[in-house]
Coordinates of C-alpha atoms in Angstrom, one line a residue:
M1 CA 0.0 0.0 0.0
G2 CA 2.8 2.4 0.9
R3 CA 4.7 1.8 -2.3
Y4 CA 1.5 2.3 -4.3
I5 CA 0.8 5.7 -2.7
I6 CA 4.4 6.8 -3.3
R7 CA 4.3 5.6 -6.9
R8 CA 1.0 7.5 -7.5
L9 CA 2.5 10.7 -6.0
V10 CA 5.6 10.4 -8.2
Q11 CA 3.3 10.0 -11.2
A12 CA 1.5 13.2 -10.3
I13 CA 4.6 15.3 -10.8
P14 CA 4.6 15.3 -14.7
V15 CA 0.8 15.9 -14.5
L16 CA 1.3 18.9 -12.3
L17 CA 4.1 20.2 -14.6
G18 CA 2.1 19.7 -17.7
A19 CA -1.0 21.5 -16.2
T20 CA 1.0 24.5 -15.0
L21 CA 2.9 24.8 -18.3
L22 CA -0.4 24.7 -20.3
I23 CA -2.2 27.2 -18.2
Y24 CA 0.9 29.5 -18.0
A25 CA 1.1 29.4 -21.8
I26 CA -2.6 30.2 -22.2
V27 CA -2.3 33.2 -19.9
F28 CA 0.9 34.3 -21.6
A29 CA -0.8 34.2 -25.0
L30 CA -3.6 36.6 -23.9
P31 CA -3.5 39.9 -25.7
G32 CA -2.8 43.2 -23.9
D33 CA -0.3 44.5 -21.4
P34 CA -0.9 43.4 -17.8
I35 CA 0.7 46.6 -16.4
A36 CA -1.7 48.7 -18.5
A37 CA -4.6 46.5 -17.4
L38 CA -3.7 47.0 -13.8
A39 CA -3.8 50.8 -14.2
G40 CA -7.1 50.7 -16.0
E41 CA -7.9 54.0 -17.8
K42 CA -5.1 55.9 -16.0
R43 CA -1.8 56.6 -17.8
V44 CA 1.1 54.9 -16.2
D45 CA 4.5 56.6 -15.9
P46 CA 6.9 54.9 -18.4
N47 CA 9.6 54.6 -15.8
I48 CA 7.3 52.8 -13.4
T49 CA 6.1 50.6 -16.2
A50 CA 9.7 49.7 -17.0
I51 CA 10.5 48.9 -13.4
L52 CA 7.5 46.7 -13.0
R53 CA 8.2 44.8 -16.2
E54 CA 11.8 44.2 -15.1
H55 CA 10.7 43.2 -11.6
Y56 CA 8.1 40.6 -12.8
H57 CA 10.3 39.4 -15.7
L58 CA 7.7 40.5 -18.3
N59 CA 10.5 41.3 -20.8
D60 CA 11.9 37.8 -20.7
P61 CA 10.8 35.0 -23.0
F62 CA 8.0 32.7 -22.0
L63 CA 10.1 29.7 -20.9
V64 CA 12.3 32.0 -18.8
Q65 CA 9.2 33.4 -17.0
Y66 CA 7.9 29.9 -16.5
W67 CA 11.2 28.8 -15.1
Y68 CA 11.2 31.6 -12.6
Y69 CA 7.7 30.6 -11.6
L70 CA 8.7 26.9 -11.1
V71 CA 11.7 27.8 -9.0
G72 CA 9.5 29.8 -6.7
L73 CA 6.7 27.2 -6.7
F74 CA 9.0 24.3 -5.6
G75 CA 10.3 26.7 -2.9
G76 CA 6.8 27.1 -1.6
D77 CA 6.4 30.6 -3.1
F78 CA 3.4 31.0 -5.4
G79 CA 4.5 34.5 -6.3
T80 CA 2.9 37.9 -5.9
T81 CA 0.3 39.9 -7.9
F82 CA 1.3 43.0 -9.8
A83 CA 0.0 45.0 -6.8
G84 CA 2.5 43.2 -4.6
V85 CA 0.0 41.0 -2.7
P86 CA 1.3 37.4 -2.1
V87 CA -0.8 34.8 -4.0
T88 CA -1.0 32.6 -0.9
D89 CA -2.7 35.3 1.0
I90 CA -5.3 35.6 -1.8
M91 CA -5.9 31.9 -2.0
A92 CA -6.1 31.4 1.8
G93 CA -9.3 33.4 2.0
K94 CA -10.9 32.5 -1.3
F95 CA -10.3 28.8 -1.2
Q96 CA -12.2 28.4 2.1
V97 CA -15.4 29.7 0.4
T98 CA -15.0 27.5 -2.7
I99 CA -14.2 24.4 -0.6
N100 CA -17.3 25.0 1.5
L101 CA -19.3 25.4 -1.6
A102 CA -17.9 22.3 -3.4
M103 CA -18.2 20.1 -0.3
T104 CA -21.9 21.2 0.2
A105 CA -22.5 20.4 -3.4
L106 CA -20.7 17.0 -3.1
V107 CA -22.7 16.0 0.0
M108 CA -26.0 17.0 -1.8
E109 CA -24.9 15.1 -4.9
A110 CA -24.1 11.9 -2.9
I111 CA -27.3 11.9 -0.8
I112 CA -29.8 13.0 -3.5
G113 CA -28.1 11.2 -6.4
V114 CA -27.6 7.9 -4.7
G115 CA -31.0 8.1 -3.0
L116 CA -32.9 8.7 -6.2
G117 CA -30.9 6.2 -8.1
L118 CA -31.6 3.5 -5.4
Y119 CA -35.3 4.4 -5.4
A120 CA -35.5 4.1 -9.2
A121 CA -33.5 0.9 -9.4
L122 CA -35.7 -0.9 -6.9
R123 CA -38.8 0.2 -8.9
H124 CA -37.2 -0.6 -12.3
G125 CA -39.8 -0.5 -15.1
R126 CA -42.5 1.1 -13.0
A127 CA -44.0 4.6 -13.2
Q128 CA -41.7 5.9 -10.4
D129 CA -38.6 4.8 -12.3
S130 CA -39.8 6.7 -15.4
M131 CA -40.5 9.8 -13.3
V132 CA -37.0 9.8 -11.8
L133 CA -35.4 9.4 -15.3
A134 CA -37.6 12.2 -16.7
S135 CA -36.7 14.6 -13.8
T136 CA -33.0 13.9 -14.3
L137 CA -33.3 14.6 -18.0
V138 CA -35.0 18.0 -17.2
L139 CA -32.2 18.8 -14.7
I140 CA -29.5 18.0 -17.3
S141 CA -31.2 20.0 -20.0
I142 CA -31.5 23.3 -18.0
P143 CA -28.2 25.4 -18.0
T144 CA -26.7 26.1 -14.6
L145 CA -27.1 29.9 -15.2
V146 CA -30.9 29.5 -15.6
T147 CA -31.3 27.2 -12.6
G148 CA -29.3 29.6 -10.5
F149 CA -31.3 32.7 -11.3
V150 CA -34.7 30.9 -11.1
L151 CA -34.1 29.3 -7.7
Q152 CA -32.5 32.5 -6.4
L153 CA -35.7 34.4 -7.4
L154 CA -38.2 31.8 -6.1
L155 CA -36.6 30.5 -2.9
G156 CA -34.6 33.6 -2.0
V157 CA -36.6 36.6 -3.1
K158 CA -40.2 35.4 -3.3
V159 CA -40.3 32.9 -0.5
G160 CA -37.4 34.2 1.6
L161 CA -36.4 30.7 2.6
L162 CA -32.6 30.9 1.9
P163 CA -30.0 33.7 1.5
V164 CA -29.6 34.9 -2.1
A165 CA -26.1 36.2 -2.0
G166 CA -22.9 36.4 0.1
V167 CA -21.7 34.2 3.0
T168 CA -22.9 36.3 5.9
D169 CA -25.5 33.7 6.9
G170 CA -23.0 30.9 7.6
W171 CA -23.7 27.4 6.3
R172 CA -27.2 28.5 5.1
S173 CA -25.4 30.7 2.5
Y174 CA -24.1 27.6 0.8
L175 CA -27.3 25.5 0.5
L176 CA -28.9 27.2 -2.5
P177 CA -25.6 27.7 -4.5
G178 CA -24.5 24.2 -3.5
F179 CA -27.7 22.7 -5.0
V180 CA -27.3 24.8 -8.2
L181 CA -23.7 23.7 -8.6
A182 CA -24.5 20.1 -8.0
G183 CA -27.7 20.0 -10.1
T184 CA -26.3 18.4 -13.3
S185 CA -24.0 16.0 -11.2
I186 CA -27.1 14.9 -9.2
A187 CA -28.8 13.9 -12.4
Y188 CA -25.8 12.0 -13.8
L189 CA -25.2 10.2 -10.5
T190 CA -28.8 9.2 -10.2
R191 CA -28.7 7.6 -13.6
L192 CA -25.4 5.9 -12.9
T193 CA -26.6 4.6 -9.5
R194 CA -29.8 3.2 -11.1
T195 CA -28.0 1.5 -14.0
S196 CA -25.2 0.1 -11.8
L197 CA -27.7 -1.3 -9.2
V198 CA -30.0 -2.8 -11.8
E199 CA -27.1 -4.7 -13.4
T200 CA -25.9 -5.9 -10.0
L201 CA -29.3 -7.1 -9.0
R202 CA -29.3 -9.4 -12.1
A203 CA -26.0 -11.1 -11.1
D204 CA -26.0 -14.7 -10.2
Y205 CA -24.7 -14.2 -6.6
I206 CA -27.7 -12.0 -5.9
R207 CA -30.1 -14.7 -7.3
T208 CA -28.3 -17.1 -5.0
A209 CA -28.8 -14.8 -2.0
V210 CA -32.5 -14.4 -2.8
A211 CA -32.9 -18.2 -3.3
K212 CA -31.3 -18.8 0.2
G213 CA -34.1 -16.8 1.6
L214 CA -32.1 -13.7 2.8
P215 CA -34.3 -10.6 3.5
R216 CA -34.5 -8.2 0.6
R217 CA -33.1 -5.4 2.7
R218 CA -30.0 -7.4 3.4
V219 CA -29.6 -8.6 -0.2
V220 CA -29.8 -5.0 -1.5
G221 CA -27.9 -3.2 1.3
R222 CA -25.1 -5.6 2.0
H223 CA -24.5 -7.5 -1.3
A224 CA -25.9 -5.5 -4.2
L225 CA -25.3 -1.9 -3.1
R226 CA -21.7 -2.5 -1.9
N227 CA -20.6 -3.8 -5.3
A228 CA -22.6 -1.1 -7.1
L229 CA -20.8 1.6 -5.2
I230 CA -17.4 1.3 -7.0
P231 CA -18.4 3.2 -10.1
L232 CA -20.2 5.7 -7.9
V233 CA -17.2 6.4 -5.8
T234 CA -15.1 6.8 -8.9
Y235 CA -17.6 9.4 -10.3
L236 CA -17.8 11.3 -7.0
G237 CA -14.0 11.5 -6.7
A238 CA -13.6 12.8 -10.2
D239 CA -16.5 15.2 -9.8
L240 CA -14.9 17.0 -6.8
G241 CA -12.4 18.6 -9.1
T242 CA -15.2 19.4 -11.6
L243 CA -17.3 21.1 -8.9
M244 CA -14.4 23.3 -7.7
G245 CA -13.4 24.2 -11.2
G246 CA -17.0 24.8 -12.2
A247 CA -17.8 27.1 -9.3
V248 CA -17.0 30.2 -11.4
I249 CA -20.6 30.7 -12.7
T250 CA -22.3 29.7 -9.4
E251 CA -20.0 32.1 -7.3
T252 CA -20.8 34.9 -9.8
I253 CA -24.6 34.3 -9.5
F254 CA -24.6 34.2 -5.7
N255 CA -21.8 36.8 -5.2
L256 CA -19.6 34.4 -3.3
P257 CA -16.0 35.6 -2.7
G258 CA -14.4 32.3 -3.8
I259 CA -11.7 31.4 -6.3
G260 CA -14.1 31.5 -9.2
Q261 CA -14.5 35.2 -9.0
Q262 CA -10.8 35.6 -8.3
L263 CA -9.9 33.5 -11.3
F264 CA -12.1 35.5 -13.5
S265 CA -10.6 38.8 -12.5
S266 CA -7.1 37.4 -12.6
V267 CA -7.5 36.2 -16.1
Y268 CA -8.8 39.7 -17.1
L269 CA -5.8 41.4 -15.5
R270 CA -3.4 38.7 -16.8
E271 CA -2.1 37.9 -13.3
Q272 CA -0.2 34.8 -14.4
S273 CA 1.0 33.9 -10.9
V274 CA -2.6 34.0 -9.4
V275 CA -4.1 32.0 -12.3
V276 CA -1.4 29.4 -12.3
G277 CA -1.3 29.2 -8.5
I278 CA -5.1 28.5 -8.3
V279 CA -4.9 25.9 -11.1
T280 CA -1.9 24.3 -9.4
V281 CA -3.9 23.9 -6.1
L282 CA -6.9 22.6 -8.1
V283 CA -4.8 20.0 -9.8
L284 CA -3.3 18.9 -6.5
I285 CA -6.8 18.5 -5.0
Y286 CA -8.0 16.6 -8.0
I287 CA -5.0 14.2 -7.8
L288 CA -5.4 13.6 -4.1
A289 CA -9.2 13.0 -4.5
N290 CA -8.5 10.4 -7.1
L291 CA -5.9 8.8 -4.9
V292 CA -8.4 8.5 -2.1
V293 CA -10.9 7.0 -4.5
D294 CA -8.4 4.4 -5.6
L295 CA -7.7 3.5 -2.0
L296 CA -11.4 3.2 -1.2
Y297 CA -11.7 0.4 -3.8
A298 CA -10.0 -2.0 -1.5
V299 CA -12.5 -1.1 1.3
L300 CA -15.5 -1.7 -1.0
D301 CA -14.1 -4.8 -2.7
P302 CA -11.4 -6.8 -0.6
R303 CA -10.4 -8.7 -3.8
I304 CA -8.6 -5.6 -5.1
R305 CA -4.9 -5.4 -4.3
Y306 CA -2.4 -2.7 -5.0
E307 CA 0.9 -4.6 -4.9

C-alpha cells in the first residue's frame, strides 16, 4: 500500500508540470499588457512601467518566465500579484469559500443522487422509475445559469427561505448555490446509480442470496449496493475537481467571494501567478481526490490489491 501511494504521488509530478505549463502558456498568450490592465484607464509613468516589467520578468521569453515561476513554486512561493500581494494570501481566503461550496454540493450530490438512483432501481420499469429518469433529463437540459437565477428568485426573493447572496449567513449561505452547482451532477449520479444497481441485482450471486431466503433489505444493502458503489465512488472523486473548477458561474450568480471570482478577475488582469497558482492547487486537490478514491476500492471490494 505504501509503495502504491508513493508511486502515485511520483506519477503526479509530470501531470502537475504539464498542467501548470499549459495554463501558463494560455495566460501568456492573452492579448494586452498586464501593467496597463492593472492601471485601468489611468496613464502609467513609463519609468514605473519599465521597473514593474523588469521586476516581474515580463520582458523575458515565455520559458524563462515559466522557469522563474517553477523555481518559486518548488520553494513554496506562489509569487505575488502585480500589486505586490502574495498569491498565498489571496488563495487562503478565497479557497475556504470555494471548498465549503464544493463540499456542500458534493454531499447533496451523494445523498440525493444515490438516494434517487436507489429508489428508481428498486422500482425498475415502473412509473416511479420513469418519473425519476424524466426529472434527471430535465435537470441535465437546463443550464446552470438559468437554474441559479430561477431558484434565487423563487426560494430567495419570493419565499425568503434561503439567502440569495454572500456568505454572511454561515452554512445556510451555501445551501442554494450548492444545489445549483450540484444539479447536473445529481442527475448523472442518479442515472449511474440506477444503472449500476439494476445490473448488479441481475447477477448470479444476488439470485443465490435471494434463493437462500435472505431478507430483501440485506440482499440490497449488504450484497448489491456495496458492489454497485465502486463506479459511484469513482464518479464522486472525479467530480470533486469538476465542482471546484465549475464554481465560477455559481459564485458569480450568488456573489460568493471564492476562487471562481478571483480566477475570472485574474485572467482579465493577466495575473499569471494567481491564475497558475489557483490551477496548481486545483490539480493537487484533483490528484489527491482520485488517490483517495483508488484506496477506497479495496475497502469496498477486498479482492482488489495494490501490490
